[in-house]
PDB file of C-alpha atoms in Angstrom:
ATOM      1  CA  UNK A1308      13.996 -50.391   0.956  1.00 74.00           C
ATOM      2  CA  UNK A1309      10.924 -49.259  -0.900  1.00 78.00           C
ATOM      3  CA  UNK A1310      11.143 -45.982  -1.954  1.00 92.00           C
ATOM      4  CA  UNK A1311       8.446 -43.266  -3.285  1.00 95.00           C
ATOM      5  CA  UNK A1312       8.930 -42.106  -6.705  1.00 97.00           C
ATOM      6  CA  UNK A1313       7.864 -38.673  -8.412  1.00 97.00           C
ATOM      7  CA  UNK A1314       7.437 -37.634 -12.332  1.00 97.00           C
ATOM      8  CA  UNK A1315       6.842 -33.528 -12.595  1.00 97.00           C
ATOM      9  CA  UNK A1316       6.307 -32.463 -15.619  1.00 97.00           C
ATOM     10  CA  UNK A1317       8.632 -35.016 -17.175  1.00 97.00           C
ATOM     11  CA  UNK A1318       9.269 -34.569 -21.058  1.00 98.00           C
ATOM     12  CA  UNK A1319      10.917 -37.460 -22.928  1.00 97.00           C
ATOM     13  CA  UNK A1320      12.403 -37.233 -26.016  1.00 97.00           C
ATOM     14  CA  UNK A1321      13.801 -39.641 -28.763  1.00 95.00           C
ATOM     15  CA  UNK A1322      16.105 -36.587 -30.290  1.00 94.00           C
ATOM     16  CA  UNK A1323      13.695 -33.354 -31.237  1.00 94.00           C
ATOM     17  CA  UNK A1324      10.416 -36.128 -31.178  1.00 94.00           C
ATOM     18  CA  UNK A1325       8.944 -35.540 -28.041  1.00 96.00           C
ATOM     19  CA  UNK A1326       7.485 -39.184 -27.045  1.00 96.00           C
ATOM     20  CA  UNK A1327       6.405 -38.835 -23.351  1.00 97.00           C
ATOM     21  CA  UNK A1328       4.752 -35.173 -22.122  1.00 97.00           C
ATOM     22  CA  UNK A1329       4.264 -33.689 -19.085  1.00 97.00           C
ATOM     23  CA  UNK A1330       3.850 -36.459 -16.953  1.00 98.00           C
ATOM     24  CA  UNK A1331       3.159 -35.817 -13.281  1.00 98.00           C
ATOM     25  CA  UNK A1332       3.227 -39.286 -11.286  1.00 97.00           C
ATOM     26  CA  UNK A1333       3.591 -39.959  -7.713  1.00 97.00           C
ATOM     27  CA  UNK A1334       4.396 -43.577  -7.077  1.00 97.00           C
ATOM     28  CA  UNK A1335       4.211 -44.550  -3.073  1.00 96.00           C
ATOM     29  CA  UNK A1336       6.739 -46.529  -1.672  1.00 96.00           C
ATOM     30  CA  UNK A1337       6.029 -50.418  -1.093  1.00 96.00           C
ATOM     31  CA  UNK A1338       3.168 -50.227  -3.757  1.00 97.00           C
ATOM     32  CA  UNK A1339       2.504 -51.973  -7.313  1.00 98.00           C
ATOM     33  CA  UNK A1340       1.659 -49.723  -9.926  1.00 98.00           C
ATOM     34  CA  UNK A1341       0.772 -50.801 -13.051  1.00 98.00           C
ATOM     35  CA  UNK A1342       1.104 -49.086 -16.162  1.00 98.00           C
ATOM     36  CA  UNK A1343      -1.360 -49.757 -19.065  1.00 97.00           C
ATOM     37  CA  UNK A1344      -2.594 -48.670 -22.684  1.00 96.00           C
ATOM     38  CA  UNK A1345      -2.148 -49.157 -26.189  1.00 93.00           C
ATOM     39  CA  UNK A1346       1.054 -50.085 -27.858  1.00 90.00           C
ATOM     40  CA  UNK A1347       3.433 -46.910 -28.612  1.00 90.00           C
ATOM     41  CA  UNK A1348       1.610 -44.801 -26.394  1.00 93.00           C
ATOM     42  CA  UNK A1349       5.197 -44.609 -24.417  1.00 94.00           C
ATOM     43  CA  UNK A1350       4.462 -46.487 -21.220  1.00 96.00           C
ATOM     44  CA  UNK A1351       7.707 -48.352 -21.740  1.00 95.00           C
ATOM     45  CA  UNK A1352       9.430 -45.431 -22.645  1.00 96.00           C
ATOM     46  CA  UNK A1353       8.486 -43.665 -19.306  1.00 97.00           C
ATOM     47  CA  UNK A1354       9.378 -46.950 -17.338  1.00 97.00           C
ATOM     48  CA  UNK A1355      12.951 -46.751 -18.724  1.00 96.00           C
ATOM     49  CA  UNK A1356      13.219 -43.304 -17.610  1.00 97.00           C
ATOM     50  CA  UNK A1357      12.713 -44.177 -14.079  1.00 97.00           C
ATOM     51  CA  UNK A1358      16.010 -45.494 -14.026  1.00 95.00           C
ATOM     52  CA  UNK A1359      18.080 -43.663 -16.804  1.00 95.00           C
ATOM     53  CA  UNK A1360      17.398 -46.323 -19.455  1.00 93.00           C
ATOM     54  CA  UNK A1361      16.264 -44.523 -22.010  1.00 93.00           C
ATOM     55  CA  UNK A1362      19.074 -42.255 -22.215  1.00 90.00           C
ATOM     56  CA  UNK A1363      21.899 -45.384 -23.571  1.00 89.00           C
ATOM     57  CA  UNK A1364      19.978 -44.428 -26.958  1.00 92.00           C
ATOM     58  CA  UNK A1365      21.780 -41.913 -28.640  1.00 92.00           C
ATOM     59  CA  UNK A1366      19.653 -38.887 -28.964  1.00 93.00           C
ATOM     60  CA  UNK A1367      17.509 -40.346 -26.124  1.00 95.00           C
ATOM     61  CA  UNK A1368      16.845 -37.727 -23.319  1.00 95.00           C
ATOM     62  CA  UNK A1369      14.450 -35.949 -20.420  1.00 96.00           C
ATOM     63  CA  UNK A1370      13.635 -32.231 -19.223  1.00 96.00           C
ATOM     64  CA  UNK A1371      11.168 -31.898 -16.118  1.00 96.00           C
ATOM     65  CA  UNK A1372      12.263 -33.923 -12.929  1.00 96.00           C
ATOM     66  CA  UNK A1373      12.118 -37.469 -11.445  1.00 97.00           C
ATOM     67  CA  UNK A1374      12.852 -38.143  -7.717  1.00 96.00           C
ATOM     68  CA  UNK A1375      13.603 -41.070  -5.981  1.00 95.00           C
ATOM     69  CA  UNK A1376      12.753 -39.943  -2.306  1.00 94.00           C
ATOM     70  CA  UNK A1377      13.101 -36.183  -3.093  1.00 93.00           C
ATOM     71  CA  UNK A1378      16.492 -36.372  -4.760  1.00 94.00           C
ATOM     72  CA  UNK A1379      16.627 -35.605  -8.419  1.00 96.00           C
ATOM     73  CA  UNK A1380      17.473 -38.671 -10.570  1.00 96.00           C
ATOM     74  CA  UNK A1381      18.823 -36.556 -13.279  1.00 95.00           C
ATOM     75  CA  UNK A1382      19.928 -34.038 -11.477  1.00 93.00           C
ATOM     76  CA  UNK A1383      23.856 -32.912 -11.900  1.00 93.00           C
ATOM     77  CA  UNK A1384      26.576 -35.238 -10.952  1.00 92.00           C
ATOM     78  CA  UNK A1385      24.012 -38.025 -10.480  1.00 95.00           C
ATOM     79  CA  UNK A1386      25.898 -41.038 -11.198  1.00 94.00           C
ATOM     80  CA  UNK A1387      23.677 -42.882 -13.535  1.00 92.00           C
ATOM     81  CA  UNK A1388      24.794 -46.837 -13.130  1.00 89.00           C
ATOM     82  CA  UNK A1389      24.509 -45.725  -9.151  1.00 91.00           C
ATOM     83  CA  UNK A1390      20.354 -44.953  -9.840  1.00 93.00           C
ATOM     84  CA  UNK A1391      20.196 -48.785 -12.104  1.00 91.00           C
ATOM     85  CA  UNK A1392      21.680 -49.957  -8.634  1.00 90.00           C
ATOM     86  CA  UNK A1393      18.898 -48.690  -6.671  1.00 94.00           C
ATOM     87  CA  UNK A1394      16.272 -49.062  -9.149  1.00 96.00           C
ATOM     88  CA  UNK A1395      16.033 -52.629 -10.952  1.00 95.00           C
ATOM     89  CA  UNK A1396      14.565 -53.721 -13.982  1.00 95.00           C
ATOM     90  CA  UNK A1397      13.203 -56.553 -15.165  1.00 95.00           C
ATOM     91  CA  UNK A1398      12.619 -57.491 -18.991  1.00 93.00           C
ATOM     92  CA  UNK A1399       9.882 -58.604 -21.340  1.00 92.00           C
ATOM     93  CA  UNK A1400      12.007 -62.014 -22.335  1.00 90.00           C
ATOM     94  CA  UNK A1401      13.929 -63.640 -19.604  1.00 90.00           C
ATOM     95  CA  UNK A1402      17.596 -62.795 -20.360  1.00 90.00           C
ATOM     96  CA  UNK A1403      19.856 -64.795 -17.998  1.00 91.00           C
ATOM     97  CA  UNK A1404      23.356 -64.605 -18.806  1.00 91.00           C
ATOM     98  CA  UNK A1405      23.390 -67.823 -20.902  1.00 87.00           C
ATOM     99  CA  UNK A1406      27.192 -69.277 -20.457  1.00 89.00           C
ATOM    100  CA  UNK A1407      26.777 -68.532 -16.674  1.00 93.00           C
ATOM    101  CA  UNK A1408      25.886 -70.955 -14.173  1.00 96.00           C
ATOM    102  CA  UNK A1409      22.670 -70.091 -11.935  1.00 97.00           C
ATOM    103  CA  UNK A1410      24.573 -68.856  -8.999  1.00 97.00           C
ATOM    104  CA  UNK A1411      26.933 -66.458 -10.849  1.00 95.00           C
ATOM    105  CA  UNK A1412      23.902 -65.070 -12.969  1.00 95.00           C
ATOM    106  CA  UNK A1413      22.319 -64.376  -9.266  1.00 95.00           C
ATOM    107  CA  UNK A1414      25.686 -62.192  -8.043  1.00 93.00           C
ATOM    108  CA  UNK A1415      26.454 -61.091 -11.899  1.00 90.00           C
ATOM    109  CA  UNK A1416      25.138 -57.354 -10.457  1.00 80.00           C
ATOM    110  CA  UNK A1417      27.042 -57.293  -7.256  1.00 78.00           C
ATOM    111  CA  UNK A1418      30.496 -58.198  -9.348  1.00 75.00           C
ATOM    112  CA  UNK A1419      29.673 -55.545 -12.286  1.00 68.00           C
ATOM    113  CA  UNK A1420      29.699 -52.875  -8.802  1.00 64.00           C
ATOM    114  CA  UNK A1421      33.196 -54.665  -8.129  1.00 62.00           C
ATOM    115  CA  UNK A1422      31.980 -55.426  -4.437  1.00 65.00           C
ATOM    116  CA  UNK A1423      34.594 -57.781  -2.852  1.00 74.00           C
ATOM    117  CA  UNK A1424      32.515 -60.418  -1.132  1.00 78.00           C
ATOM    118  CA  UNK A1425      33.367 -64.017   0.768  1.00 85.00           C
ATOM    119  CA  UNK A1426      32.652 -66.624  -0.421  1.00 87.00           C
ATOM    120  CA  UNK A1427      30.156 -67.757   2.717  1.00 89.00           C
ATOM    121  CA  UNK A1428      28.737 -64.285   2.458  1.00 89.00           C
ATOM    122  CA  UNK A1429      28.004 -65.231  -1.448  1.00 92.00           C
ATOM    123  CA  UNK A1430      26.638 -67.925  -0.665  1.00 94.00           C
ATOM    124  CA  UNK A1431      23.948 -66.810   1.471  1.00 95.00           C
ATOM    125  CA  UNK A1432      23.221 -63.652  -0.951  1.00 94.00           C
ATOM    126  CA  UNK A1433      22.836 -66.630  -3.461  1.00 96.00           C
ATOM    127  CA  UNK A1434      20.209 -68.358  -1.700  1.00 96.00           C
ATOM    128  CA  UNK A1435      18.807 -65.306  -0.070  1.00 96.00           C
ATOM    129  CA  UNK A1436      17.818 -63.737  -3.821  1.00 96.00           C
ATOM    130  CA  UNK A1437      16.434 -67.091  -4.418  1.00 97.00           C
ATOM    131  CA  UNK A1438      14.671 -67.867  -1.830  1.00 95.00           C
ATOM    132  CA  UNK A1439      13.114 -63.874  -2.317  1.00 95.00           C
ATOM    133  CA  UNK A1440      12.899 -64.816  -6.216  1.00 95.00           C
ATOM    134  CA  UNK A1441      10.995 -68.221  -4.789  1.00 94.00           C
ATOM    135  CA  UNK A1442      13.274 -70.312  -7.056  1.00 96.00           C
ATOM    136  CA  UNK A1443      15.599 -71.852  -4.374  1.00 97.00           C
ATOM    137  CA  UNK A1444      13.801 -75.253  -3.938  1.00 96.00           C
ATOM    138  CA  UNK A1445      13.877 -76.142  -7.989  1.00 96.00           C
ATOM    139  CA  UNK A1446      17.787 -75.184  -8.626  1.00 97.00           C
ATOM    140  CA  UNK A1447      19.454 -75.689  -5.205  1.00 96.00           C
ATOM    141  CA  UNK A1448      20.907 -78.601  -6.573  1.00 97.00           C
ATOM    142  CA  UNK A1449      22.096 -77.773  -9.371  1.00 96.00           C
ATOM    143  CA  UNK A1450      23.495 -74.291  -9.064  1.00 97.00           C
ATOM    144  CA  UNK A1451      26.371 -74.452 -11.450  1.00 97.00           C
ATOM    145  CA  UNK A1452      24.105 -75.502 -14.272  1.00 96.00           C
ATOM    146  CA  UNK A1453      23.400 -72.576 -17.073  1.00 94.00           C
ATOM    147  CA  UNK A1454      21.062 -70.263 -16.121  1.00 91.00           C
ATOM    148  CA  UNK A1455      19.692 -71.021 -19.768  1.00 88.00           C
ATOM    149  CA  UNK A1456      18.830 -74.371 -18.946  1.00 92.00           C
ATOM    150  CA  UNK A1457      16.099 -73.393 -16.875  1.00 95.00           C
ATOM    151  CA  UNK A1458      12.049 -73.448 -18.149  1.00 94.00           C
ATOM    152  CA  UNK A1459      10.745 -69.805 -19.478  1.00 94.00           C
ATOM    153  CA  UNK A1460       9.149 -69.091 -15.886  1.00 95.00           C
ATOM    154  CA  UNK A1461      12.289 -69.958 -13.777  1.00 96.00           C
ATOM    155  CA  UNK A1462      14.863 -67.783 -15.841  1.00 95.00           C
ATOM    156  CA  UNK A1463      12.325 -64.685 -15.788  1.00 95.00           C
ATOM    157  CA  UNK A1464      12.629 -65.429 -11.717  1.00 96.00           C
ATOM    158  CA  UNK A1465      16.220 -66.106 -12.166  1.00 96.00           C
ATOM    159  CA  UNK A1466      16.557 -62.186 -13.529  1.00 95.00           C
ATOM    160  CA  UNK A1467      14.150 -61.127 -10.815  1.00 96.00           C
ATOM    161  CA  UNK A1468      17.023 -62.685  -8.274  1.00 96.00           C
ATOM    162  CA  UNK A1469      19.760 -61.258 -10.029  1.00 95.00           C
ATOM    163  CA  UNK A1470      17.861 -58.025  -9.839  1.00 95.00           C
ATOM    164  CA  UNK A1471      17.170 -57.472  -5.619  1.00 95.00           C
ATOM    165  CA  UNK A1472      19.968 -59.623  -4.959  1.00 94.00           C
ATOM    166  CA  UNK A1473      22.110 -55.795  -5.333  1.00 91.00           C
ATOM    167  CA  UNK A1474      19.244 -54.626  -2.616  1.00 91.00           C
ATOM    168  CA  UNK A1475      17.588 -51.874  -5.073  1.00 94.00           C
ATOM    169  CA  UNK A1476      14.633 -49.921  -3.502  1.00 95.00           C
ATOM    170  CA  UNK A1477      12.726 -50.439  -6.912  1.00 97.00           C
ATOM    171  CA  UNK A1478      11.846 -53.071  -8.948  1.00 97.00           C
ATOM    172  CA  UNK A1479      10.757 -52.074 -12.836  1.00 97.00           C
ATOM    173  CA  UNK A1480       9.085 -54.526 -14.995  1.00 97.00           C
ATOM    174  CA  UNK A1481       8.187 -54.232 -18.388  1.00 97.00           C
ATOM    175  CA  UNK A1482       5.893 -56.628 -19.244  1.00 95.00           C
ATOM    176  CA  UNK A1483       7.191 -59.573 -17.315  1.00 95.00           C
ATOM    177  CA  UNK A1484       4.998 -62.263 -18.616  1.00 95.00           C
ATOM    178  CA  UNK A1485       4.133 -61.363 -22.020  1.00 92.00           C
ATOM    179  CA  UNK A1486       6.851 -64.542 -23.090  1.00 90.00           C
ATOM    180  CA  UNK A1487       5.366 -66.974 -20.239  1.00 93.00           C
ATOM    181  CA  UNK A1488       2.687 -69.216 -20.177  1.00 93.00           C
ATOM    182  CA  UNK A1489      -0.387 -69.199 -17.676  1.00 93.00           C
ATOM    183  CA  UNK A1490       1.501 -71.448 -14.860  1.00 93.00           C
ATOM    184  CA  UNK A1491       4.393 -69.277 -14.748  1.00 94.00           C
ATOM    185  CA  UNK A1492       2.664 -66.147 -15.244  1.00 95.00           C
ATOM    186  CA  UNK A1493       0.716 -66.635 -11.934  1.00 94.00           C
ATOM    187  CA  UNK A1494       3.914 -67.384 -10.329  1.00 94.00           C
ATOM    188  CA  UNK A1495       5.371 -64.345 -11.271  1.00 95.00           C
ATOM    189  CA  UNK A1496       2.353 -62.412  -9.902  1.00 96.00           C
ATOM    190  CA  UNK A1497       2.652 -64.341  -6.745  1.00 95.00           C
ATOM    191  CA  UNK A1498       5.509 -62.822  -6.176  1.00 96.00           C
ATOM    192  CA  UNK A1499       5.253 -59.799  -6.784  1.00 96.00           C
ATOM    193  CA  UNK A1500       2.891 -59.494  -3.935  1.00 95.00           C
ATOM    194  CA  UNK A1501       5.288 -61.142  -2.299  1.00 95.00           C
ATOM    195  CA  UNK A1502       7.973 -58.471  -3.620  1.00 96.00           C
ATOM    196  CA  UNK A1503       5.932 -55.353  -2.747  1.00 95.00           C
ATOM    197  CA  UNK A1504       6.579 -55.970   1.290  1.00 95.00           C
ATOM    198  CA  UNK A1505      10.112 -54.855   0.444  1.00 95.00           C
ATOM    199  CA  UNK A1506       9.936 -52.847  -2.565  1.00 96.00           C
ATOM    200  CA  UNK A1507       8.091 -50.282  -5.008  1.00 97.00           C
ATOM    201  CA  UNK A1508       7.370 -52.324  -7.850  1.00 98.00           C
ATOM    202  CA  UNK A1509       6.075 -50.654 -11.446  1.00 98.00           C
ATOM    203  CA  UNK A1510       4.872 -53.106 -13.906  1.00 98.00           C
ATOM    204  CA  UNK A1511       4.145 -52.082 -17.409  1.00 98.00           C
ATOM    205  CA  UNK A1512       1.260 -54.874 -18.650  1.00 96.00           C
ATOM    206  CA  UNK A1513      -0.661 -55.222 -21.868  1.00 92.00           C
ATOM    207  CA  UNK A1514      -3.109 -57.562 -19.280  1.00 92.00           C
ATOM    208  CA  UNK A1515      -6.058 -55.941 -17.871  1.00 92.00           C
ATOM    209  CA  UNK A1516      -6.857 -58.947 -15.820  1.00 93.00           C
ATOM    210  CA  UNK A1517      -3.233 -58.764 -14.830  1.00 95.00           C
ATOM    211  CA  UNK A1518      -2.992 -54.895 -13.867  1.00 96.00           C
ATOM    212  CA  UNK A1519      -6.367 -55.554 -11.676  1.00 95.00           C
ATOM    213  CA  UNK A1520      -4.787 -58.462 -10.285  1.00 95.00           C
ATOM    214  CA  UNK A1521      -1.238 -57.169  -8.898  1.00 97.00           C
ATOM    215  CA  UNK A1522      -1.506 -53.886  -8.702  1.00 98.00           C
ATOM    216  CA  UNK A1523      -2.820 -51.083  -6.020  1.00 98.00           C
ATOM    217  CA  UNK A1524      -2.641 -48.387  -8.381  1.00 98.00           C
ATOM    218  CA  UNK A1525      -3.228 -47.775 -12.205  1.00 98.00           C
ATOM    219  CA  UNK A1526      -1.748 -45.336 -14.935  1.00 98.00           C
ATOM    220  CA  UNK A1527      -3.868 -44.971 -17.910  1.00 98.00           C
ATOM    221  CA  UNK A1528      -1.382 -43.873 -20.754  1.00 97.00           C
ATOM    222  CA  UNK A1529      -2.986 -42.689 -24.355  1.00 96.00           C
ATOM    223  CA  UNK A1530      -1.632 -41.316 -27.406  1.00 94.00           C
ATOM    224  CA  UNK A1531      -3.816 -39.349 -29.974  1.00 89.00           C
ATOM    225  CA  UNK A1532      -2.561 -40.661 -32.985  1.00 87.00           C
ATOM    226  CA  UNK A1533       1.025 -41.517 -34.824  1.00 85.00           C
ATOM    227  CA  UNK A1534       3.685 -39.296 -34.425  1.00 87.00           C
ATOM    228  CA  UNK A1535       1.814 -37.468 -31.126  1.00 93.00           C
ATOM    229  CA  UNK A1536       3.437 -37.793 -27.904  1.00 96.00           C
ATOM    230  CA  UNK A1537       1.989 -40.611 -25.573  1.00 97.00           C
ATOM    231  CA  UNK A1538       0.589 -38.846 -22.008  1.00 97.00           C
ATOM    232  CA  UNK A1539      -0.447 -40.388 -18.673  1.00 98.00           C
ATOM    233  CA  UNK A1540      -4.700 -39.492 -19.028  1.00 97.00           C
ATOM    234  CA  UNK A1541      -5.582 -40.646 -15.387  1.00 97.00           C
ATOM    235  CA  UNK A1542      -3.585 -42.488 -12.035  1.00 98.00           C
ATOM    236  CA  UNK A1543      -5.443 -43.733  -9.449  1.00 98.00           C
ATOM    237  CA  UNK A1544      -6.324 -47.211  -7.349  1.00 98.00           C
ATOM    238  CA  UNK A1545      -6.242 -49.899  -9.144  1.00 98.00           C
ATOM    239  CA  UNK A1546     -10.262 -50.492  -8.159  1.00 97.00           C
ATOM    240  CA  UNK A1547     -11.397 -47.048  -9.206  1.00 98.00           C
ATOM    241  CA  UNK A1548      -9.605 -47.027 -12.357  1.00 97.00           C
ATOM    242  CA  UNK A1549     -11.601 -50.439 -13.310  1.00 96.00           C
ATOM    243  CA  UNK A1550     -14.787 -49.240 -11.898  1.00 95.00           C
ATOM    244  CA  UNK A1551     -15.111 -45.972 -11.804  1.00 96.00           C
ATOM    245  CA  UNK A1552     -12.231 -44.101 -14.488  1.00 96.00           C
ATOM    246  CA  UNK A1553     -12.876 -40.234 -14.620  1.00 96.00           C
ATOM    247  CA  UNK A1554     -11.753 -40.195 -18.382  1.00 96.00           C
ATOM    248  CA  UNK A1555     -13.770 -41.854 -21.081  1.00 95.00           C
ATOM    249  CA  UNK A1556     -11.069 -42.927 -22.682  1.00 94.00           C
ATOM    250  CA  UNK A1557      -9.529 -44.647 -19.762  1.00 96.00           C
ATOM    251  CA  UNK A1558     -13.232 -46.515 -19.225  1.00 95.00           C
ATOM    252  CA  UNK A1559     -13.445 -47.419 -23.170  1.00 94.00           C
ATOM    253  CA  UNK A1560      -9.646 -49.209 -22.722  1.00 94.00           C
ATOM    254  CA  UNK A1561     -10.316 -51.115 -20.064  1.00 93.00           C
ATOM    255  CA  UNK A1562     -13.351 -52.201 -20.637  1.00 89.00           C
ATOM    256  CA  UNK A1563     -11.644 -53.512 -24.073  1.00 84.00           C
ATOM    257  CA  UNK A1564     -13.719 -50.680 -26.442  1.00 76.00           C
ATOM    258  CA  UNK A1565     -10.613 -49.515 -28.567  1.00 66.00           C
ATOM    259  CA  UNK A1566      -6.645 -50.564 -27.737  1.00 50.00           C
TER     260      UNK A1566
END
């Protein structure tokens, strides 16, 4: 589990508008990075590439290469619901399953891959993914409840169980707090520290305080105006990025000068 990613020369289109260019991104294994910059500068956009996302909008496509480990994401005969198995996402709003109880929004991935499981085995994926998602001790009673009876905080964990409990090697999040208050928010970060023992986790984050807080290393994403594709300006620690950026324009975002 936990497995190195790399963008070369990755292109991303939205039919002939090219939105994302020439990205060239090495992502290690076990690591947070964090993806910042302005809005519509196609951090997003890139995230949903990682695991064929962006392509269920018609038009919606990518030249260059993306690896997961050294094989080709997009390469030929790559089965594309087979790379969302090993590379998870998480959303901006919480989006449990709402007529399902807690414990089948947890397996709702495992029975969409049609995997025949016991029911004891079930069970302990259940509270496994759970426990992992540290949720286990506020629904473990009440487990056939709707997931959409929980607060803001514990469905966004909910969908971070439901996401490792198909055992991805990545975890994607795109802006995982932006709907939660303070509280939960630093619960979520929590675990993602927690998370990154087991998996590569990429965050997307409008929060600098946020990105310096979770993450070991930083893309800086910029666009040059409307209608110009976004590009990834700079990548490196987390530290050096908020300390000591190469690019200007990396040092005026993050010190809050433009964005």
């Amino acid at each position: 589990m936990g497995k190195a990613i790399d963008a070369k020369n990755l292109n991303i289109y939205y039919g002939s508008f090219l939105a994302v260019e020439g990205v060239n991104m090495s992502i290690r294994p076990k690591t947070v990075t964090a993806l910042i910059g302005p809005s519509g500068c196609g951090k997003s956009t890139y995230l949903r590439s990682i695991n064929r996302m962006h392509e269920v909008i018609p038009g919606a496509r990518v030249e260059g290469r993306l690896e997961l480990d050294g094989q080709d994401l997009y390469g030929p005969g790559v089965d594309p619901v087979g790379v969302r198995r090993q590379i998870g996402m998480v959303f901006q709003r919480p989006n449990p399953f709402p007529t399902m109880s807690i414990y089948d929004n947890v397996i709702a991935g495992m029975r969409l891959n049609s995997r025949k499981m016991r029911k004891d085995a079930t069970d302990q994926l259940v509270e496994k993914s759970l426990r992992g998602a540290n949720l286990w001790n506020e629904v473990k009673d009440r487990l056939d409840k709707p997931g959409s009876g929980l607060s803001g905080g514990q469905q966004q964990r909910l969908c971070i169980a439901r996401a490792i409990a198909v055992q991805p090697d990545v975890l994607l999040m795109d802006e995982p707090c932006s709907a939660l208050d303070p509280i939960s928010t630093l619960a979520i970060e929590d675990l993602i520290n927690e998370l990154k023992m087991d998996y590569t986790i990429v965050i997307v984050t409008h929060n600098m305080q946020q990105a310096a807080r979770v993450s070991d290393y930083t893309g800086f994403f910029n666009i040059e105006g409307t209608g110009k594709p976004g590009k990834l300006v700079e990548m490196d620690e987390t530290k050096t990025i908020f300390s000591q950026p190469t690019e200007k324009a990396t040092e005026d975002y993050v010190s809050g000068r433009f964005g």
